[in-house]
PDB file of C-alpha atoms in Angstrom:
ATOM      1  CA  MET B  12       6.231 -26.047   1.603  1.00 39.00           C
ATOM      2  CA  PRO B  13       5.369 -27.524   5.042  1.00 40.00           C
ATOM      3  CA  LEU B  14       1.673 -27.579   5.804  1.00 33.00           C
ATOM      4  CA  SER B  15       2.238 -25.198   8.694  1.00 33.00           C
ATOM      5  CA  LYS B  16       3.928 -22.629   6.832  1.00 35.00           C
ATOM      6  CA  ILE B  17       1.030 -22.763   4.107  1.00 33.00           C
ATOM      7  CA  VAL B  18      -1.571 -22.263   6.881  1.00 32.00           C
ATOM      8  CA  SER B  19       0.586 -19.363   8.045  1.00 35.00           C
ATOM      9  CA  VAL B  20       0.994 -17.720   4.657  1.00 37.00           C
ATOM     10  CA  LEU B  21      -2.882 -18.348   3.943  1.00 34.00           C
ATOM     11  CA  ALA B  22      -3.477 -16.734   7.327  1.00 34.00           C
ATOM     12  CA  THR B  23      -1.552 -13.786   6.506  1.00 36.00           C
ATOM     13  CA  ALA B  24      -2.777 -12.856   3.338  1.00 37.00           C
ATOM     14  CA  THR B  25      -6.391 -12.995   4.946  1.00 34.00           C
ATOM     15  CA  LEU B  26      -5.185 -10.317   7.366  1.00 37.00           C
ATOM     16  CA  VAL B  27      -3.768  -7.963   5.253  1.00 41.00           C
ATOM     17  CA  ALA B  28      -5.663  -8.517   2.008  1.00 43.00           C
ATOM     18  CA  GLY B  29      -6.743  -4.884   1.869  1.00 44.00           C
ATOM     19  CA  HIS B  30      -3.230  -3.254   1.464  1.00 78.00           C
ATOM     20  CA  GLY B  31      -1.594  -3.248  -2.134  1.00 91.00           C
ATOM     21  CA  TYR B  32       1.587  -3.185  -3.693  1.00 97.00           C
ATOM     22  CA  ILE B  33       2.906  -2.566  -7.195  1.00 98.00           C
ATOM     23  CA  SER B  34       2.653  -6.206  -9.218  1.00 98.00           C
ATOM     24  CA  GLY B  35       4.095  -5.054 -12.332  1.00 98.00           C
ATOM     25  CA  ILE B  36       4.197  -1.976 -14.821  1.00 98.00           C
ATOM     26  CA  THR B  37       3.868  -1.489 -18.656  1.00 98.00           C
ATOM     27  CA  ALA B  38       6.467   0.402 -20.443  1.00 97.00           C
ATOM     28  CA  ASN B  39       7.437   0.790 -24.131  1.00 93.00           C
ATOM     29  CA  GLY B  40       4.669  -1.622 -24.938  1.00 94.00           C
ATOM     30  CA  LYS B  41       6.055  -4.270 -22.884  1.00 97.00           C
ATOM     31  CA  GLN B  42       4.989  -5.743 -19.548  1.00 98.00           C
ATOM     32  CA  TYR B  43       7.381  -6.411 -16.368  1.00 98.00           C
ATOM     33  CA  GLY B  44       6.513  -8.242 -13.509  1.00 98.00           C
ATOM     34  CA  GLY B  45       7.118  -6.600 -10.006  1.00 98.00           C
ATOM     35  CA  TYR B  46       8.104  -8.181  -6.833  1.00 98.00           C
ATOM     36  CA  LEU B  47       5.035 -10.015  -5.367  1.00 97.00           C
ATOM     37  CA  VAL B  48       5.828  -9.650  -1.813  1.00 95.00           C
ATOM     38  CA  ASP B  49       3.066 -11.901  -0.451  1.00 92.00           C
ATOM     39  CA  LYS B  50       4.335 -14.521  -2.718  1.00 95.00           C
ATOM     40  CA  TYR B  51       8.001 -14.228  -3.422  1.00 96.00           C
ATOM     41  CA  SER B  52       8.875 -13.643   0.106  1.00 94.00           C
ATOM     42  CA  TYR B  53       7.804 -17.176   1.165  1.00 94.00           C
ATOM     43  CA  MET B  54      10.147 -18.707  -2.042  1.00 96.00           C
ATOM     44  CA  ASP B  55      13.528 -20.128  -1.407  1.00 93.00           C
ATOM     45  CA  ASN B  56      14.304 -18.879  -4.903  1.00 95.00           C
ATOM     46  CA  PRO B  57      11.957 -16.014  -6.121  1.00 96.00           C
ATOM     47  CA  PRO B  58      12.328 -14.909  -9.844  1.00 97.00           C
ATOM     48  CA  ASP B  59      14.391 -11.927 -10.654  1.00 98.00           C
ATOM     49  CA  THR B  60      12.424  -8.706 -11.122  1.00 98.00           C
ATOM     50  CA  ILE B  61      12.588  -5.117 -11.658  1.00 98.00           C
ATOM     51  CA  GLY B  62      10.715  -4.686  -8.458  1.00 98.00           C
ATOM     52  CA  TRP B  63      12.562  -4.133  -5.046  1.00 98.00           C
ATOM     53  CA  SER B  64      11.895  -6.688  -2.456  1.00 97.00           C
ATOM     54  CA  THR B  65      11.034  -5.727   1.118  1.00 96.00           C
ATOM     55  CA  THR B  66      10.113  -7.869   4.131  1.00 95.00           C
ATOM     56  CA  ALA B  67       6.802  -6.265   4.565  1.00 94.00           C
ATOM     57  CA  THR B  68       5.083  -9.391   4.175  1.00 93.00           C
ATOM     58  CA  ASP B  69       2.124  -8.053   6.127  1.00 93.00           C
ATOM     59  CA  LEU B  70       1.562  -5.728   3.324  1.00 93.00           C
ATOM     60  CA  GLY B  71       1.894  -2.807   5.694  1.00 94.00           C
ATOM     61  CA  PHE B  72       3.059   0.744   5.523  1.00 97.00           C
ATOM     62  CA  VAL B  73       6.360   3.020   6.951  1.00 97.00           C
ATOM     63  CA  ASP B  74       4.718   5.822   9.281  1.00 97.00           C
ATOM     64  CA  GLY B  75       6.017   8.856  10.601  1.00 97.00           C
ATOM     65  CA  SER B  76       8.284   6.947  13.101  1.00 97.00           C
ATOM     66  CA  GLY B  77      10.293   5.632  10.458  1.00 97.00           C
ATOM     67  CA  TYR B  78      10.529   8.960   7.996  1.00 98.00           C
ATOM     68  CA  GLN B  79      14.184   9.362   9.130  1.00 98.00           C
ATOM     69  CA  THR B  80      15.034   5.471   8.583  1.00 98.00           C
ATOM     70  CA  PRO B  81      15.890   3.405   5.427  1.00 98.00           C
ATOM     71  CA  ASP B  82      12.701   1.765   5.499  1.00 98.00           C
ATOM     72  CA  ILE B  83      10.836   4.971   4.179  1.00 98.00           C
ATOM     73  CA  ILE B  84      13.202   4.731   1.182  1.00 98.00           C
ATOM     74  CA  CYS B  85      11.837   1.686  -0.932  1.00 98.00           C
ATOM     75  CA  HIS B  86      10.018   0.265   2.196  1.00 98.00           C
ATOM     76  CA  ARG B  87      10.988  -2.113   5.050  1.00 97.00           C
ATOM     77  CA  ASP B  88      14.556  -3.534   4.705  1.00 97.00           C
ATOM     78  CA  ALA B  89      14.421  -3.445   0.892  1.00 98.00           C
ATOM     79  CA  LYS B  90      16.923  -4.739  -1.630  1.00 98.00           C
ATOM     80  CA  PRO B  91      17.261  -3.670  -5.120  1.00 98.00           C
ATOM     81  CA  GLY B  92      15.507  -5.667  -8.047  1.00 98.00           C
ATOM     82  CA  LYS B  93      18.031  -7.652 -10.374  1.00 98.00           C
ATOM     83  CA  LEU B  94      16.148  -6.623 -13.537  1.00 98.00           C
ATOM     84  CA  THR B  95      15.730  -3.356 -15.366  1.00 98.00           C
ATOM     85  CA  ALA B  96      12.847  -2.375 -17.619  1.00 98.00           C
ATOM     86  CA  GLU B  97      13.593  -0.106 -20.172  1.00 98.00           C
ATOM     87  CA  VAL B  98      11.632   3.099 -20.700  1.00 98.00           C
ATOM     88  CA  ALA B  99      11.822   6.189 -23.439  1.00 98.00           C
ATOM     89  CA  ALA B 100      12.332   9.327 -22.064  1.00 98.00           C
ATOM     90  CA  GLY B 101       8.771  11.131 -22.776  1.00 97.00           C
ATOM     91  CA  SER B 102       6.943   8.072 -22.638  1.00 98.00           C
ATOM     92  CA  ASP B 103       4.085   7.062 -20.373  1.00 98.00           C
ATOM     93  CA  VAL B 104       4.771   4.044 -17.517  1.00 98.00           C
ATOM     94  CA  GLU B 105       1.701   2.463 -16.284  1.00 98.00           C
ATOM     95  CA  LEU B 106       1.888   1.191 -12.796  1.00 98.00           C
ATOM     96  CA  GLN B 107      -0.301  -1.757 -11.693  1.00 98.00           C
ATOM     97  CA  TRP B 108      -1.302  -1.511  -8.036  1.00 98.00           C
ATOM     98  CA  THR B 109      -3.022  -4.766  -6.495  1.00 96.00           C
ATOM     99  CA  THR B 110      -6.428  -4.151  -4.902  1.00 94.00           C
ATOM    100  CA  TRP B 111      -6.457  -1.010  -2.684  1.00 96.00           C
ATOM    101  CA  PRO B 112      -9.218  -0.254  -0.340  1.00 96.00           C
ATOM    102  CA  GLU B 113     -11.178   2.814  -0.764  1.00 95.00           C
ATOM    103  CA  SER B 114     -10.964   3.744   2.893  1.00 96.00           C
ATOM    104  CA  HIS B 115      -7.139   4.651   2.432  1.00 97.00           C
ATOM    105  CA  HIS B 116      -7.621   7.902   0.684  1.00 98.00           C
ATOM    106  CA  GLY B 117      -4.315   9.665  -0.158  1.00 98.00           C
ATOM    107  CA  PRO B 118      -1.646  11.241  -2.764  1.00 98.00           C
ATOM    108  CA  LEU B 119       0.111   9.277  -5.047  1.00 98.00           C
ATOM    109  CA  ILE B 120       3.765  10.749  -5.649  1.00 98.00           C
ATOM    110  CA  THR B 121       6.565   9.487  -8.009  1.00 98.00           C
ATOM    111  CA  TYR B 122      10.213  10.060  -7.835  1.00 98.00           C
ATOM    112  CA  LEU B 123      13.209   9.180  -9.875  1.00 98.00           C
ATOM    113  CA  ALA B 124      16.669   8.859  -8.442  1.00 98.00           C
ATOM    114  CA  SER B 125      19.870   8.078 -10.584  1.00 98.00           C
ATOM    115  CA  CYS B 126      21.860   4.959  -9.895  1.00 98.00           C
ATOM    116  CA  ASN B 127      24.827   6.222 -10.979  1.00 96.00           C
ATOM    117  CA  GLY B 128      25.714   2.618 -12.427  1.00 96.00           C
ATOM    118  CA  ASP B 129      23.834  -0.640 -12.224  1.00 97.00           C
ATOM    119  CA  CYS B 130      20.581  -0.409 -10.014  1.00 98.00           C
ATOM    120  CA  ALA B 131      20.887  -4.059  -9.108  1.00 98.00           C
ATOM    121  CA  ASN B 132      24.178  -3.035  -6.833  1.00 97.00           C
ATOM    122  CA  VAL B 133      23.097   0.430  -5.644  1.00 98.00           C
ATOM    123  CA  ASP B 134      23.192   1.465  -2.032  1.00 98.00           C
ATOM    124  CA  LYS B 135      19.724   2.957  -1.194  1.00 98.00           C
ATOM    125  CA  SER B 136      21.334   5.380   1.486  1.00 97.00           C
ATOM    126  CA  THR B 137      23.067   7.029  -1.827  1.00 98.00           C
ATOM    127  CA  LEU B 138      19.504   7.573  -4.009  1.00 98.00           C
ATOM    128  CA  LYS B 139      18.654  11.130  -4.468  1.00 98.00           C
ATOM    129  CA  PHE B 140      15.218  11.546  -5.393  1.00 98.00           C
ATOM    130  CA  PHE B 141      13.360  13.989  -7.404  1.00 98.00           C
ATOM    131  CA  LYS B 142       9.613  14.193  -7.947  1.00 98.00           C
ATOM    132  CA  ILE B 143       8.178  13.735 -11.118  1.00 98.00           C
ATOM    133  CA  ASP B 144       4.522  13.265 -10.418  1.00 98.00           C
ATOM    134  CA  ALA B 145       2.159  14.176  -7.643  1.00 98.00           C
ATOM    135  CA  LYS B 146      -1.832  14.242  -7.288  1.00 98.00           C
ATOM    136  CA  GLY B 147      -3.428  14.551  -3.988  1.00 98.00           C
ATOM    137  CA  LEU B 148      -6.938  16.114  -3.272  1.00 98.00           C
ATOM    138  CA  VAL B 149      -9.092  15.903  -6.371  1.00 97.00           C
ATOM    139  CA  ASP B 150     -12.384  17.254  -5.150  1.00 96.00           C
ATOM    140  CA  GLY B 151     -12.932  18.146  -1.326  1.00 94.00           C
ATOM    141  CA  SER B 152     -16.081  19.399  -1.506  1.00 92.00           C
ATOM    142  CA  ASN B 153     -17.545  16.588   0.722  1.00 94.00           C
ATOM    143  CA  PRO B 154     -15.039  15.020   3.070  1.00 97.00           C
ATOM    144  CA  PRO B 155     -13.231  12.926   2.970  1.00 97.00           C
ATOM    145  CA  GLY B 156     -13.164  13.816  -0.443  1.00 96.00           C
ATOM    146  CA  THR B 157     -11.947  12.555  -3.643  1.00 97.00           C
ATOM    147  CA  TRP B 158      -8.180  11.726  -3.977  1.00 98.00           C
ATOM    148  CA  ALA B 159      -5.593  10.479  -6.248  1.00 98.00           C
ATOM    149  CA  SER B 160      -6.017   7.110  -4.663  1.00 98.00           C
ATOM    150  CA  ASP B 161      -9.749   6.844  -5.587  1.00 98.00           C
ATOM    151  CA  ASN B 162      -8.593   7.731  -9.203  1.00 98.00           C
ATOM    152  CA  MET B 163      -6.355   5.093  -9.302  1.00 98.00           C
ATOM    153  CA  ILE B 164      -8.773   2.534  -8.018  1.00 98.00           C
ATOM    154  CA  SER B 165     -11.246   3.692 -10.615  1.00 98.00           C
ATOM    155  CA  ASP B 166      -8.777   3.133 -13.135  1.00 98.00           C
ATOM    156  CA  ASN B 167      -8.302  -0.390 -12.799  1.00 97.00           C
ATOM    157  CA  ASN B 168      -6.071   0.108  -9.887  1.00 98.00           C
ATOM    158  CA  THR B 169      -3.551   1.738 -12.519  1.00 98.00           C
ATOM    159  CA  TRP B 170      -1.522   4.874 -12.024  1.00 98.00           C
ATOM    160  CA  THR B 171       0.204   6.411 -15.247  1.00 98.00           C
ATOM    161  CA  VAL B 172       3.513   8.506 -14.760  1.00 98.00           C
ATOM    162  CA  THR B 173       5.283  10.245 -17.700  1.00 98.00           C
ATOM    163  CA  ILE B 174       8.812  10.110 -17.563  1.00 98.00           C
ATOM    164  CA  PRO B 175      10.464  13.507 -18.269  1.00 98.00           C
ATOM    165  CA  LYS B 176      11.619  14.015 -21.894  1.00 97.00           C
ATOM    166  CA  ASP B 177      14.836  15.977 -21.036  1.00 97.00           C
ATOM    167  CA  ILE B 178      16.724  13.870 -18.362  1.00 98.00           C
ATOM    168  CA  ALA B 179      20.021  11.975 -19.198  1.00 98.00           C
ATOM    169  CA  ASP B 180      19.818   8.379 -20.415  1.00 98.00           C
ATOM    170  CA  GLY B 181      20.706   5.920 -17.720  1.00 98.00           C
ATOM    171  CA  ASN B 182      19.602   3.708 -14.801  1.00 98.00           C
ATOM    172  CA  TYR B 183      17.163   4.982 -12.391  1.00 98.00           C
ATOM    173  CA  VAL B 184      15.220   3.862  -9.546  1.00 98.00           C
ATOM    174  CA  LEU B 185      11.451   4.646  -9.892  1.00 98.00           C
ATOM    175  CA  ARG B 186       9.865   5.454  -6.399  1.00 98.00           C
ATOM    176  CA  ASN B 187       6.086   5.716  -6.739  1.00 98.00           C
ATOM    177  CA  GLU B 188       4.100   5.512  -3.183  1.00 98.00           C
ATOM    178  CA  ILE B 189       0.627   5.992  -1.853  1.00 98.00           C
ATOM    179  CA  ILE B 190       0.125   7.783   1.358  1.00 98.00           C
ATOM    180  CA  ALA B 191      -2.798   6.782   3.284  1.00 98.00           C
ATOM    181  CA  LEU B 192      -4.400   9.481   5.042  1.00 98.00           C
ATOM    182  CA  HIS B 193      -7.570   8.022   7.095  1.00 97.00           C
ATOM    183  CA  SER B 194      -5.574   8.035  10.304  1.00 97.00           C
ATOM    184  CA  ALA B 195      -3.769  11.287   9.635  1.00 98.00           C
ATOM    185  CA  GLY B 196      -5.233  13.501  11.701  1.00 97.00           C
ATOM    186  CA  ASN B 197      -3.082  11.858  14.703  1.00 97.00           C
ATOM    187  CA  LYS B 198       0.728  12.030  14.768  1.00 97.00           C
ATOM    188  CA  ASN B 199       2.389   9.154  12.842  1.00 98.00           C
ATOM    189  CA  GLY B 200      -1.268   8.493  11.659  1.00 98.00           C
ATOM    190  CA  ALA B 201      -0.267   8.721   7.894  1.00 98.00           C
ATOM    191  CA  GLN B 202       0.689   5.848   6.174  1.00 98.00           C
ATOM    192  CA  ASN B 203       3.329   5.512   3.644  1.00 98.00           C
ATOM    193  CA  TYR B 204       3.390   2.764   1.080  1.00 98.00           C
ATOM    194  CA  PRO B 205       6.674   3.201  -0.959  1.00 98.00           C
ATOM    195  CA  GLN B 206       7.183   0.904  -4.027  1.00 98.00           C
ATOM    196  CA  CYS B 207      10.632   0.855  -5.953  1.00 98.00           C
ATOM    197  CA  LEU B 208      11.378  -0.258  -9.390  1.00 98.00           C
ATOM    198  CA  ASN B 209      14.477  -0.376 -11.862  1.00 98.00           C
ATOM    199  CA  VAL B 210      14.251   1.437 -14.931  1.00 98.00           C
ATOM    200  CA  LYS B 211      16.553   2.378 -17.662  1.00 98.00           C
ATOM    201  CA  VAL B 212      15.792   5.840 -19.398  1.00 98.00           C
ATOM    202  CA  THR B 213      16.663   6.008 -23.277  1.00 98.00           C
ATOM    203  CA  GLY B 214      16.540   8.620 -25.898  1.00 98.00           C
ATOM    204  CA  GLY B 215      16.711  11.563 -22.946  1.00 97.00           C
ATOM    205  CA  GLY B 216      18.489  14.797 -22.712  1.00 97.00           C
ATOM    206  CA  ASN B 217      21.171  16.320 -20.650  1.00 97.00           C
ATOM    207  CA  ALA B 218      19.310  17.162 -17.495  1.00 97.00           C
ATOM    208  CA  LYS B 219      20.604  15.673 -14.336  1.00 97.00           C
ATOM    209  CA  PRO B 220      18.357  17.002 -11.736  1.00 97.00           C
ATOM    210  CA  THR B 221      19.331  17.328  -8.049  1.00 95.00           C
ATOM    211  CA  GLY B 222      17.338  15.045  -5.793  1.00 97.00           C
ATOM    212  CA  THR B 223      16.701  14.449  -1.937  1.00 98.00           C
ATOM    213  CA  ALA B 224      17.526  11.353   0.021  1.00 98.00           C
ATOM    214  CA  GLY B 225      15.023   9.126   1.032  1.00 98.00           C
ATOM    215  CA  GLU B 226      15.524   9.769   4.837  1.00 98.00           C
ATOM    216  CA  GLN B 227      14.865  13.780   4.313  1.00 98.00           C
ATOM    217  CA  LEU B 228      11.793  13.400   2.091  1.00 98.00           C
ATOM    218  CA  TYR B 229       8.940  13.973   4.782  1.00 98.00           C
ATOM    219  CA  LYS B 230       8.589  15.018   8.408  1.00 98.00           C
ATOM    220  CA  ASN B 231       5.895  13.816  10.501  1.00 98.00           C
ATOM    221  CA  THR B 232       4.682  17.222  11.195  1.00 98.00           C
ATOM    222  CA  ASP B 233       4.270  18.262   7.330  1.00 98.00           C
ATOM    223  CA  PRO B 234       1.125  19.771   6.698  1.00 97.00           C
ATOM    224  CA  GLY B 235       0.162  17.061   4.066  1.00 98.00           C
ATOM    225  CA  ILE B 236       1.260  14.344   6.137  1.00 98.00           C
ATOM    226  CA  LEU B 237      -0.267  15.734   9.601  1.00 98.00           C
ATOM    227  CA  VAL B 238      -3.727  16.413   8.357  1.00 98.00           C
ATOM    228  CA  ASN B 239      -7.586  15.579   9.274  1.00 98.00           C
ATOM    229  CA  ILE B 240      -8.909  14.541   5.716  1.00 98.00           C
ATOM    230  CA  TYR B 241     -12.617  14.315   7.616  1.00 98.00           C
ATOM    231  CA  SER B 242     -12.587  18.316   7.741  1.00 96.00           C
ATOM    232  CA  PRO B 243     -13.023  20.428   4.805  1.00 94.00           C
ATOM    233  CA  ILE B 244      -9.898  21.237   2.972  1.00 94.00           C
ATOM    234  CA  ASP B 245      -9.267  24.238   0.735  1.00 88.00           C
ATOM    235  CA  GLN B 246      -6.155  23.193  -0.595  1.00 94.00           C
ATOM    236  CA  TYR B 247      -3.954  20.190  -0.090  1.00 97.00           C
ATOM    237  CA  ALA B 248      -0.212  20.806   0.847  1.00 98.00           C
ATOM    238  CA  MET B 249       1.592  18.027  -1.413  1.00 98.00           C
ATOM    239  CA  PRO B 250       4.486  16.379   1.120  1.00 98.00           C
ATOM    240  CA  GLY B 251       8.011  16.173   0.011  1.00 98.00           C
ATOM    241  CA  PRO B 252      10.121  18.278  -2.450  1.00 97.00           C
ATOM    242  CA  ALA B 253       9.134  20.578  -4.902  1.00 97.00           C
ATOM    243  CA  MET B 254       8.043  19.125  -8.498  1.00 97.00           C
ATOM    244  CA  TYR B 255      10.845  18.622 -10.961  1.00 97.00           C
ATOM    245  CA  ASN B 256       9.814  20.881 -14.037  1.00 87.00           C
ATOM    246  CA  ALA B 257      11.588  20.256 -17.401  1.00 68.00           C
TER     247      ALA B 257
END
């Protein structure tokens, strides 16, 4: 790599070190590496991973102005991962985030979407996501309060999600995101960090939940998106469609 490009990469990494992404997961006792955006984006032949690639080399976010664009689906200019992690229905999947800034309080939300075939070749605009996990405000007694993101940080930047035991076997995109709300008192101030991974569910049931297209998950005026976390909050309104219940 030319010296000028190395300098540029290092400078970029320094500027954006505070924002994170999913570096890998543990499923069925096996570890799978994710798409290391601040590394693989600068390689001519990056390794195949379960993680979707993006051009978000600034480790930045998608805000409300991009909610009705494809960027909100799996991050900016996302393309499917080539590999798939096998997960058992009813089992836990551990998602390993890189360092996350404590100031970026907010919920963690997880969805699944059937690929109806090989996820490596899926058209992301056809994916219909159903929500399988969502945690938001944990304790609002002392604004800005304690949030799911704080719990994730305290658990070594790890978030654990249970795969519904009744969903049909097959290939799915698992979409996990943090929505940082530190600037969400202003319109388009909320910051979404969507991450997508390919998984193959085994040992499941017959359920095939209906879902919601990525560009229809949120509006920039949703009460859980346009919210001032520095004022007392009695109850946080979780963004997105209703939770899927087995």
